[in-house]
Amino acid sequence: MKRLRTPAVLILLALVALVPLGAQNAVKRAIDLEDILAIRAIGVTQLSQNGQWVSYRLSPLQGDSDVVLRATSGDKEMKFPVGEGGGGGAQFSADAAWAAITVSPTRREAQANTRARRPNQTSVTLVNLATGDKTTAAKIRRAAFSGEMGGWIAMHRYGPDAAPGGAGAAAAPAGGRGGGRGGAAGDAPRDTRPRGTDLILRELKTGSELLIGNVSEFGFNKSGRYLALVIDAADQAGNGIQIRDMQTGVITPLETSQSFYERMAWTTEGDALALLKGKDDRLYRERLFSVVGFTGFDKGAPVKTTYDPGADKAFPAGMSVSGNRGPQWTDTRDALIFGIATLTKAPPPAGRGRGAAEGEAGGEGARGRRRHEARRRRVRTDDRASAVPDVAARRASGTSPRTVR
């Protein structure tokens, strides 16, 4: 037994002798802040509809990230740098043949843009999942594939770069332009600048592109048969909502007027849509909205329903349709639900008792807000009045919900 132990001891001593002296005496160091910021974690995951592809973002706490596209079977994997910040979101086409990845400026680029007072804008990288080929479109603030039908992607561009010191001319939050009050003093001019920018329609198979101008909002319905376009042009010329049939390429105006159209949204099933239609009134700080809805897309003959609170004597005085939430169709498509909110009187021009009027308007607004309560309302689609207040209706987004039939 002693003869068997001796060689084992000699081998162990020989192995220790081969280890460098520095490694033997290595001192473990504490993790510092840079180490913590460099730790990468998985986030922003997405699975293709057929389950054959998954995407995820590898991000440090501070610094640039990567997006990984990986096949769920096999070992095929692709990695793409996506910068820092909001970049890195990936989406798959319905047939899982394409992926669109949002790319932000790198940390170094973003810092340089900030120093130079330039806007930081995102781009979109299109990836052919079968071949790995990629195409990048610059200055894209939002992209969406064309629903279940597939074959197309819509990419909404930023507007012209702002002057030094400003951010890029991007779309304001839906319903936000003109829907809120003025500046701190309450007398700032309402923003009526056009929000429409170029929308690129790209056919994925051929790579051919079609440019549509003055688009402020867009959305494909569930099937991808129809693309809804909200037009917002200079001087409200041609403003309205249009529908493009993606099978025929025909664009049909559903409504046009010198108004502001906002918060357009399809129903989940894609057979109806609704949006707000607004006009400015110098008597109020808020924009005055009405509700417009369309049904019957599944039948190929859209039918319009409108509701204007200004034409309804039963509508609560001192209130209007809220611009802080979008209207929605009920499940049966026989009524529209929307929010209402208290209006705030605007102060008169200077030299006409402005101070007193401002105080009066401020008091009126405060009293109106205190009186603000949830209501629900039902009106037939022919706009004949039929209103019943419902104090049990839910309060949403600081506005009172109502229903119009």
GROMACS .gro file of N, CA, C and O in nm, residues 343-404:
model
  248
  343LEU      N    1  -6.324   7.151  -1.989
  343LEU     CA    2  -6.256   7.253  -2.069
  343LEU      C    3  -6.209   7.367  -1.979
  343LEU      O    4  -6.270   7.397  -1.877
  344THR      N    5  -6.100   7.431  -2.020
  344THR     CA    6  -6.046   7.545  -1.946
  344THR      C    7  -6.054   7.668  -2.034
  344THR      O    8  -6.003   7.668  -2.147
  345LYS      N    9  -6.116   7.771  -1.984
  345LYS     CA   10  -6.128   7.893  -2.062
  345LYS      C   11  -5.993   7.959  -2.082
  345LYS      O   12  -5.912   7.965  -1.991
  346ALA      N   13  -5.970   8.009  -2.202
  346ALA     CA   14  -5.845   8.077  -2.233
  346ALA      C   15  -5.856   8.223  -2.194
  346ALA      O   16  -5.962   8.283  -2.203
  347PRO      N   17  -5.746   8.283  -2.148
  347PRO     CA   18  -5.750   8.425  -2.112
  347PRO      C   19  -5.764   8.510  -2.238
  347PRO      O   20  -5.718   8.473  -2.346
  348PRO      N   21  -5.828   8.626  -2.226
  348PRO     CA   22  -5.840   8.715  -2.342
  348PRO      C   23  -5.707   8.778  -2.375
  348PRO      O   24  -5.614   8.775  -2.294
  349PRO      N   25  -5.695   8.838  -2.494
  349PRO     CA   26  -5.570   8.905  -2.531
  349PRO      C   27  -5.538   9.018  -2.435
  349PRO      O   28  -5.624   9.069  -2.365
  350ALA      N   29  -5.411   9.058  -2.432
  350ALA     CA   30  -5.365   9.166  -2.344
  350ALA      C   31  -5.442   9.293  -2.371
  350ALA      O   32  -5.474   9.326  -2.486
  351GLY      N   33  -5.474   9.365  -2.263
  351GLY     CA   34  -5.545   9.492  -2.278
  351GLY      C   35  -5.694   9.478  -2.265
  351GLY      O   36  -5.766   9.576  -2.276
  352ARG      N   37  -5.743   9.356  -2.239
  352ARG     CA   38  -5.887   9.338  -2.226
  352ARG      C   39  -5.920   9.269  -2.094
  352ARG      O   40  -5.989   9.168  -2.089
  353GLY      N   41  -5.864   9.322  -1.985
  353GLY     CA   42  -5.893   9.265  -1.855
  353GLY      C   43  -5.835   9.127  -1.837
  353GLY      O   44  -5.898   9.039  -1.781
  354ARG      N   45  -5.714   9.111  -1.888
  354ARG     CA   46  -5.653   8.979  -1.890
  354ARG      C   47  -5.637   8.920  -1.751
  354ARG      O   48  -5.669   8.804  -1.727
  355GLY      N   49  -5.587   9.000  -1.656
  355GLY     CA   50  -5.559   8.946  -1.524
  355GLY      C   51  -5.684   8.892  -1.458
  355GLY      O   52  -5.688   8.781  -1.407
  356ALA      N   53  -5.792   8.973  -1.460
  356ALA     CA   54  -5.915   8.929  -1.397
  356ALA      C   55  -5.972   8.807  -1.468
  356ALA      O   56  -6.022   8.715  -1.406
  357ALA      N   57  -5.964   8.810  -1.603
  357ALA     CA   58  -6.020   8.699  -1.678
  357ALA      C   59  -5.944   8.571  -1.651
  357ALA      O   60  -6.002   8.463  -1.643
  358GLU      N   61  -5.811   8.584  -1.633
  358GLU     CA   62  -5.730   8.466  -1.605
  358GLU      C   63  -5.769   8.405  -1.472
  358GLU      O   64  -5.783   8.284  -1.457
  359GLY      N   65  -5.790   8.494  -1.372
  359GLY     CA   66  -5.831   8.443  -1.242
  359GLY      C   67  -5.966   8.375  -1.250
  359GLY      O   68  -5.989   8.270  -1.191
  360GLU      N   69  -6.058   8.438  -1.326
  360GLU     CA   70  -6.190   8.379  -1.341
  360GLU      C   71  -6.184   8.245  -1.412
  360GLU      O   72  -6.247   8.148  -1.371
  361ALA      N   73  -6.101   8.240  -1.521
  361ALA     CA   74  -6.089   8.115  -1.595
  361ALA      C   75  -6.026   8.008  -1.508
  361ALA      O   76  -6.067   7.892  -1.512
  362GLY      N   77  -5.924   8.048  -1.428
  362GLY     CA   78  -5.860   7.949  -1.342
  362GLY      C   79  -5.957   7.894  -1.240
  362GLY      O   80  -5.960   7.774  -1.213
  363GLY      N   81  -6.041   7.985  -1.181
  363GLY     CA   82  -6.139   7.937  -1.085
  363GLY      C   83  -6.240   7.845  -1.148
  363GLY      O   84  -6.281   7.745  -1.091
  364GLU      N   85  -6.286   7.881  -1.270
  364GLU     CA   86  -6.382   7.798  -1.340
  364GLU      C   87  -6.325   7.660  -1.366
  364GLU      O   88  -6.393   7.558  -1.348
  365GLY      N   89  -6.192   7.657  -1.408
  365GLY     CA   90  -6.131   7.527  -1.434
  365GLY      C   91  -6.121   7.444  -1.309
  365GLY      O   92  -6.146   7.323  -1.309
  366ALA      N   93  -6.085   7.508  -1.195
  366ALA     CA   94  -6.072   7.433  -1.070
  366ALA      C   95  -6.207   7.378  -1.027
  366ALA      O   96  -6.219   7.262  -0.986
  367ARG      N   97  -6.311   7.464  -1.036
  367ARG     CA   98  -6.444   7.415  -0.997
  367ARG      C   99  -6.491   7.304  -1.088
  367ARG      O  100  -6.551   7.206  -1.043
  368GLY      N  101  -6.458   7.318  -1.220
  368GLY     CA  102  -6.499   7.213  -1.314
  368GLY      C  103  -6.430   7.082  -1.285
  368GLY      O  104  -6.492   6.976  -1.294
  369ARG      N  105  -6.299   7.091  -1.249
  369ARG     CA  106  -6.228   6.968  -1.219
  369ARG      C  107  -6.283   6.901  -1.093
  369ARG      O  108  -6.288   6.779  -1.083
  370ARG      N  109  -6.323   6.983  -0.996
  370ARG     CA  110  -6.380   6.923  -0.874
  370ARG      C  111  -6.514   6.858  -0.904
  370ARG      O  112  -6.552   6.760  -0.840
  371ARG      N  113  -6.587   6.916  -1.001
  371ARG     CA  114  -6.718   6.859  -1.035
  371ARG      C  115  -6.705   6.740  -1.129
  371ARG      O  116  -6.803   6.672  -1.157
  372HIS      N  117  -6.584   6.719  -1.180
  372HIS     CA  118  -6.561   6.615  -1.280
  372HIS      C  119  -6.594   6.477  -1.223
  372HIS      O  120  -6.539   6.438  -1.122
  373GLU      N  121  -6.683   6.408  -1.283
  373GLU     CA  122  -6.721   6.275  -1.238
  373GLU      C  123  -6.737   6.182  -1.357
  373GLU      O  124  -6.755   6.227  -1.470
  374ALA      N  125  -6.729   6.052  -1.331
  374ALA     CA  126  -6.741   5.954  -1.439
  374ALA      C  127  -6.885   5.949  -1.489
  374ALA      O  128  -6.979   5.955  -1.412
  375ARG      N  129  -6.898   5.939  -1.620
  375ARG     CA  130  -7.030   5.930  -1.684
  375ARG      C  131  -7.025   5.830  -1.798
  375ARG      O  132  -6.921   5.805  -1.855
  376ARG      N  133  -7.136   5.776  -1.835
  376ARG     CA  134  -7.148   5.691  -1.953
  376ARG      C  135  -7.269   5.737  -2.032
  376ARG      O  136  -7.372   5.770  -1.974
  377ARG      N  137  -7.255   5.739  -2.160
  377ARG     CA  138  -7.358   5.796  -2.243
  377ARG      C  139  -7.381   5.711  -2.365
  377ARG      O  140  -7.287   5.660  -2.423
  378ARG      N  141  -7.505   5.694  -2.405
  378ARG     CA  142  -7.539   5.615  -2.524
  378ARG      C  143  -7.628   5.699  -2.615
  378ARG      O  144  -7.731   5.750  -2.574
  379VAL      N  145  -7.587   5.713  -2.741
  379VAL     CA  146  -7.660   5.790  -2.841
  379VAL      C  147  -7.668   5.709  -2.968
  379VAL      O  148  -7.569   5.647  -3.006
  380ARG      N  149  -7.781   5.705  -3.033
  380ARG     CA  150  -7.796   5.627  -3.155
  380ARG      C  151  -7.709   5.687  -3.265
  380ARG      O  152  -7.679   5.805  -3.265
  381THR      N  153  -7.671   5.605  -3.365
  381THR     CA  154  -7.579   5.649  -3.468
  381THR      C  155  -7.636   5.758  -3.557
  381THR      O  156  -7.562   5.823  -3.629
  382ASP      N  157  -7.769   5.782  -3.553
  382ASP     CA  158  -7.824   5.892  -3.633
  382ASP      C  159  -7.816   6.024  -3.557
  382ASP      O  160  -7.873   6.124  -3.601
  383ASP      N  161  -7.744   6.022  -3.441
  383ASP     CA  162  -7.717   6.142  -3.362
  383ASP      C  163  -7.841   6.202  -3.295
  383ASP      O  164  -7.837   6.314  -3.248
  384ARG      N  165  -7.952   6.128  -3.290
  384ARG     CA  166  -8.065   6.176  -3.211
  384ARG      C  167  -8.033   6.157  -3.064
  384ARG      O  168  -7.987   6.051  -3.024
  385ALA      N  169  -8.063   6.256  -2.982
  385ALA     CA  170  -8.018   6.253  -2.843
  385ALA      C  171  -8.088   6.142  -2.765
  385ALA      O  172  -8.208   6.122  -2.776
  386SER      N  173  -8.011   6.070  -2.688
  386SER     CA  174  -8.062   5.968  -2.598
  386SER      C  175  -7.954   5.945  -2.493
  386SER      O  176  -7.866   5.863  -2.512
  387ALA      N  177  -7.963   6.020  -2.383
  387ALA     CA  178  -7.854   6.020  -2.286
  387ALA      C  179  -7.902   5.978  -2.149
  387ALA      O  180  -8.008   6.021  -2.104
  388VAL      N  181  -7.823   5.893  -2.084
  388VAL     CA  182  -7.851   5.853  -1.946
  388VAL      C  183  -7.720   5.854  -1.869
  388VAL      O  184  -7.632   5.773  -1.896
  389PRO      N  185  -7.702   5.945  -1.771
  389PRO     CA  186  -7.578   5.945  -1.694
  389PRO      C  187  -7.566   5.817  -1.611
  389PRO      O  188  -7.666   5.763  -1.564
  390ASP      N  189  -7.445   5.770  -1.595
  390ASP     CA  190  -7.419   5.650  -1.516
  390ASP      C  191  -7.303   5.680  -1.423
  390ASP      O  192  -7.188   5.679  -1.463
  391VAL      N  193  -7.332   5.711  -1.298
  391VAL     CA  194  -7.227   5.751  -1.205
  391VAL      C  195  -7.138   5.635  -1.167
  391VAL      O  196  -7.033   5.653  -1.107
  392ALA      N  197  -7.177   5.513  -1.205
  392ALA     CA  198  -7.094   5.397  -1.172
  392ALA      C  199  -6.993   5.366  -1.281
  392ALA      O  200  -6.917   5.271  -1.270
  393ALA      N  201  -6.993   5.446  -1.389
  393ALA     CA  202  -6.899   5.420  -1.498
  393ALA      C  203  -6.758   5.439  -1.449
  393ALA      O  204  -6.731   5.521  -1.362
  394ARG      N  205  -6.664   5.362  -1.506
  394ARG     CA  206  -6.526   5.367  -1.461
  394ARG      C  207  -6.460   5.498  -1.505
  394ARG      O  208  -6.484   5.550  -1.612
  395ARG      N  209  -6.368   5.547  -1.419
  395ARG     CA  210  -6.287   5.664  -1.453
  395ARG      C  211  -6.157   5.614  -1.514
  395ARG      O  212  -6.095   5.523  -1.460
  396ALA      N  213  -6.115   5.668  -1.631
  396ALA     CA  214  -5.995   5.619  -1.699
  396ALA      C  215  -5.912   5.736  -1.747
  396ALA      O  216  -5.962   5.828  -1.807
  397SER      N  217  -5.780   5.730  -1.720
  397SER     CA  218  -5.683   5.828  -1.768
  397SER      C  219  -5.722   5.971  -1.731
  397SER      O  220  -5.697   6.064  -1.806
  398GLY      N  221  -5.786   5.988  -1.618
  398GLY     CA  222  -5.824   6.121  -1.576
  398GLY      C  223  -5.940   6.178  -1.653
  398GLY      O  224  -5.971   6.294  -1.645
  399THR      N  225  -6.008   6.096  -1.733
  399THR     CA  226  -6.122   6.142  -1.811
  399THR      C  227  -6.238   6.050  -1.785
  399THR      O  228  -6.222   5.937  -1.743
  400SER      N  229  -6.358   6.101  -1.810
  400SER     CA  230  -6.477   6.021  -1.787
  400SER      C  231  -6.515   5.948  -1.914
  400SER      O  232  -6.526   6.009  -2.020
  401PRO      N  233  -6.536   5.817  -1.906
  401PRO     CA  234  -6.570   5.742  -2.027
  401PRO      C  235  -6.716   5.763  -2.066
  401PRO      O  236  -6.803   5.772  -1.980
  402ARG      N  237  -6.743   5.768  -2.193
  402ARG     CA  238  -6.879   5.777  -2.243
  402ARG      C  239  -6.893   5.681  -2.360
  402ARG      O  240  -6.799   5.644  -2.423
  403THR      N  241  -7.018   5.648  -2.389
  403THR     CA  242  -7.047   5.559  -2.500
  403THR      C  243  -7.147   5.626  -2.591
  403THR      O  244  -7.245   5.684  -2.544
  404VAL      N  245  -7.122   5.624  -2.720
  404VAL     CA  246  -7.214   5.679  -2.819
  404VAL      C  247  -7.256   5.569  -2.913
  404VAL      O  248  -7.171   5.496  -2.965
   0.00000   0.00000   0.00000
